[in-house]
Amino acid sequence: MNTPHKPAGLPVVAVVIGALFFIGLVGLMGYGVLRSGDADRDVLPSALIGKPAPEFALPVLHDPSVTVDAAQLRGAPYLLNVWGSWCAACRDEHPVLTRFAESKRVRVVGYNWKDEPADALRWLEQFGNPFFVVLADQDGRYALDWGVAGAPETFLVDGQGIVRWKYTGPLTEQVVQEQLLPALAKVEQAR
């Protein structure tokens, strides 16, 4: 009489490997959940930090017959703010940017990106114009050189034309206090 064979169980090594894989997967998922609350989770550091700001020559939004280039902005620090009338987050950021610009601590240069001039002018008329000058990059050509992926984005450039700080997303009072002002203080000390 044949006795039925009991099926062999999983080898101990396979069970241990499976358990380690499961524990690792749970740990990775836990890290992802914790990281999802980090506001900077999607932000890649700018390759421009510590390097010369890209060269550009752009028309002034309010008078397209006038062109401003990178060399004309050198000599004193400036904050370059990328925005568009189509950008909802830019509207949220605007009061914060306006309060910062009113301090007159540094020139705030508007970089109107991929926008219709009439829409941009109407937007500034409605919400106010905190900018020293507004440059218009309607086709977005120079934004590629800056590494702009979306609006708003803000760059701090020192008087020698070196990018010292970048922020992706709308400026908030917290970002201004905890990041922008300390970066600006370093630029001012280096003068």
Coordinates of C-alpha atoms in Angstrom, one line a residue:
M1 CA 0.0 0.0 0.0
N2 CA 1.3 3.4 -1.0
T3 CA 1.2 6.0 1.6
P4 CA 0.5 9.5 0.3
H5 CA 3.5 11.9 0.5
K6 CA 3.1 15.0 2.4
P7 CA 4.0 18.0 0.3
A8 CA 7.3 19.5 1.3
G9 CA 7.1 22.8 3.1
L10 CA 8.9 25.9 1.9
P11 CA 12.5 25.9 2.7
V12 CA 13.4 28.1 5.7
V13 CA 15.6 30.3 3.5
A14 CA 12.7 31.2 1.3
V15 CA 10.5 32.1 4.3
V16 CA 13.3 34.3 5.7
I17 CA 13.9 36.0 2.3
G18 CA 10.1 36.6 1.9
A19 CA 9.8 38.0 5.4
L20 CA 12.7 40.4 4.8
F21 CA 11.3 41.5 1.5
F22 CA 7.9 42.2 3.2
I23 CA 9.5 44.1 6.0
G24 CA 11.5 46.2 3.5
L25 CA 8.4 46.9 1.5
V26 CA 6.5 48.0 4.5
G27 CA 9.4 50.2 5.6
L28 CA 9.6 51.8 2.2
M29 CA 5.9 52.5 2.1
G30 CA 6.1 54.0 5.6
Y31 CA 9.0 56.3 4.5
G32 CA 6.9 57.4 1.5
V33 CA 3.9 58.2 3.8
L34 CA 6.1 60.2 6.1
R35 CA 7.8 62.0 3.2
S36 CA 4.5 62.9 1.6
G37 CA 4.0 65.5 4.3
D38 CA 7.2 67.3 3.3
A39 CA 6.5 70.4 1.3
D40 CA 9.9 70.0 -0.5
R41 CA 9.4 66.4 -1.5
D42 CA 9.2 67.2 -5.2
V43 CA 11.8 69.9 -5.4
L44 CA 15.0 69.2 -7.1
P45 CA 17.9 71.5 -6.3
S46 CA 18.7 74.0 -9.0
A47 CA 21.8 73.3 -11.0
L48 CA 22.2 77.1 -11.2
I49 CA 23.0 77.7 -7.5
G50 CA 26.5 79.2 -7.3
K51 CA 26.7 79.6 -11.1
P52 CA 26.2 82.7 -13.3
A53 CA 22.6 83.5 -14.1
P54 CA 21.7 82.6 -17.7
E55 CA 22.2 85.3 -20.3
F56 CA 19.0 86.8 -21.7
A57 CA 17.6 89.8 -23.5
L58 CA 13.9 90.2 -23.1
P59 CA 11.4 93.0 -23.9
V60 CA 9.8 95.0 -21.1
L61 CA 6.1 94.0 -20.7
H62 CA 5.0 97.7 -20.4
D63 CA 7.1 98.8 -23.4
P64 CA 8.2 96.0 -25.8
S65 CA 10.4 98.5 -27.7
V66 CA 12.7 98.4 -24.6
T67 CA 14.9 95.3 -24.0
V68 CA 16.6 94.4 -20.7
D69 CA 19.5 91.9 -20.7
A70 CA 21.3 90.1 -17.9
A71 CA 24.3 92.5 -17.9
Q72 CA 22.0 95.5 -17.2
L73 CA 20.7 93.9 -14.0
R74 CA 24.2 93.2 -12.6
G75 CA 25.8 95.5 -10.1
A76 CA 23.2 95.0 -7.4
P77 CA 21.2 91.9 -6.3
Y78 CA 17.8 91.1 -7.6
L79 CA 15.0 88.7 -7.1
L80 CA 13.7 87.2 -10.3
N81 CA 10.0 86.0 -9.9
V82 CA 8.6 83.8 -12.7
W83 CA 4.8 84.3 -13.0
G84 CA 1.9 84.3 -15.4
S85 CA -1.6 85.6 -15.4
W86 CA -2.8 82.0 -16.0
C87 CA -1.1 80.8 -12.8
A88 CA -3.4 80.3 -9.8
A89 CA -0.5 79.8 -7.4
C90 CA 0.9 83.2 -8.6
R91 CA -2.2 84.9 -7.4
D92 CA -1.8 83.3 -4.0
E93 CA 1.8 84.4 -3.8
H94 CA 1.2 87.9 -5.0
P95 CA 0.4 89.6 -1.7
V96 CA 3.5 88.1 -0.1
L97 CA 5.7 89.2 -3.0
T98 CA 4.1 92.6 -2.8
R99 CA 4.9 93.0 0.9
F100 CA 8.4 91.8 0.3
A101 CA 8.9 94.3 -2.6
E102 CA 7.6 97.2 -0.5
S103 CA 10.7 96.7 1.8
K104 CA 12.8 97.9 -1.2
R105 CA 15.6 95.7 0.2
V106 CA 16.3 94.2 -3.2
R107 CA 15.0 94.8 -6.7
V108 CA 12.1 92.4 -7.6
V109 CA 12.1 91.7 -11.3
G110 CA 9.0 90.1 -12.8
Y111 CA 9.5 87.4 -15.4
N112 CA 6.2 87.0 -17.2
W113 CA 6.3 83.5 -18.7
K114 CA 4.3 82.2 -21.6
D115 CA 1.6 84.8 -21.2
E116 CA -0.4 87.0 -23.5
P117 CA 0.8 90.6 -22.9
A118 CA -2.7 92.0 -22.6
D119 CA -3.6 89.3 -20.0
A120 CA -0.4 90.0 -18.0
L121 CA -1.0 93.8 -18.1
R122 CA -4.7 93.3 -17.0
W123 CA -3.5 91.0 -14.2
L124 CA -1.0 93.6 -12.9
E125 CA -3.7 96.3 -13.1
Q126 CA -6.1 94.2 -11.0
F127 CA -3.6 92.9 -8.4
G128 CA -0.9 95.6 -8.4
N129 CA 2.6 95.7 -9.8
P130 CA 5.3 95.1 -7.1
F131 CA 8.0 94.7 -9.7
F132 CA 11.0 97.0 -10.5
V133 CA 10.6 95.9 -14.1
V134 CA 8.6 93.1 -15.8
L135 CA 10.3 91.1 -18.5
A136 CA 8.2 89.2 -21.0
D137 CA 9.2 85.8 -22.3
Q138 CA 6.0 85.0 -24.3
D139 CA 7.4 81.9 -26.0
G140 CA 9.3 80.7 -23.0
R141 CA 12.7 80.5 -24.8
Y142 CA 14.9 81.9 -22.0
A143 CA 13.0 80.0 -19.2
L144 CA 14.6 76.8 -20.4
D145 CA 18.0 78.3 -19.6
W146 CA 16.8 79.1 -16.1
G147 CA 15.5 75.5 -15.7
V148 CA 12.0 76.8 -15.1
A149 CA 9.5 73.9 -14.9
G150 CA 6.4 75.9 -13.8
A151 CA 5.3 79.1 -12.2
P152 CA 5.8 80.5 -9.7
E153 CA 9.6 80.1 -9.3
T154 CA 11.9 82.6 -7.7
F155 CA 15.6 83.1 -8.0
L156 CA 17.9 85.4 -5.9
V157 CA 20.8 86.7 -8.0
D158 CA 23.7 88.5 -6.5
G159 CA 25.3 91.7 -7.8
Q160 CA 27.9 89.8 -9.8
G161 CA 25.1 87.8 -11.6
I162 CA 25.5 84.6 -9.6
V163 CA 22.4 82.6 -8.6
R164 CA 22.4 82.3 -4.8
W165 CA 18.9 80.9 -4.0
K166 CA 15.9 79.4 -5.8
Y167 CA 12.4 78.5 -4.6
T168 CA 9.9 76.5 -6.6
G169 CA 6.3 77.2 -5.7
P170 CA 4.5 80.2 -4.3
L171 CA 6.4 82.3 -1.8
T172 CA 4.8 82.3 1.7
E173 CA 5.6 84.5 4.7
Q174 CA 7.3 81.4 6.2
V175 CA 9.5 80.9 3.1
V176 CA 10.4 84.6 3.1
Q177 CA 11.4 84.6 6.7
E178 CA 13.1 81.2 6.9
Q179 CA 14.7 81.0 3.5
L180 CA 14.7 84.2 1.4
L181 CA 15.8 86.7 4.1
P182 CA 18.7 84.6 5.3
A183 CA 19.9 84.0 1.7
L184 CA 19.6 87.7 1.0
A185 CA 21.5 88.5 4.2
K186 CA 24.4 86.3 3.0
V187 CA 24.4 88.1 -0.4
E188 CA 24.4 91.5 1.4
Q189 CA 27.3 90.5 3.6
A190 CA 29.4 89.4 0.7
R191 CA 29.1 92.8 -1.0

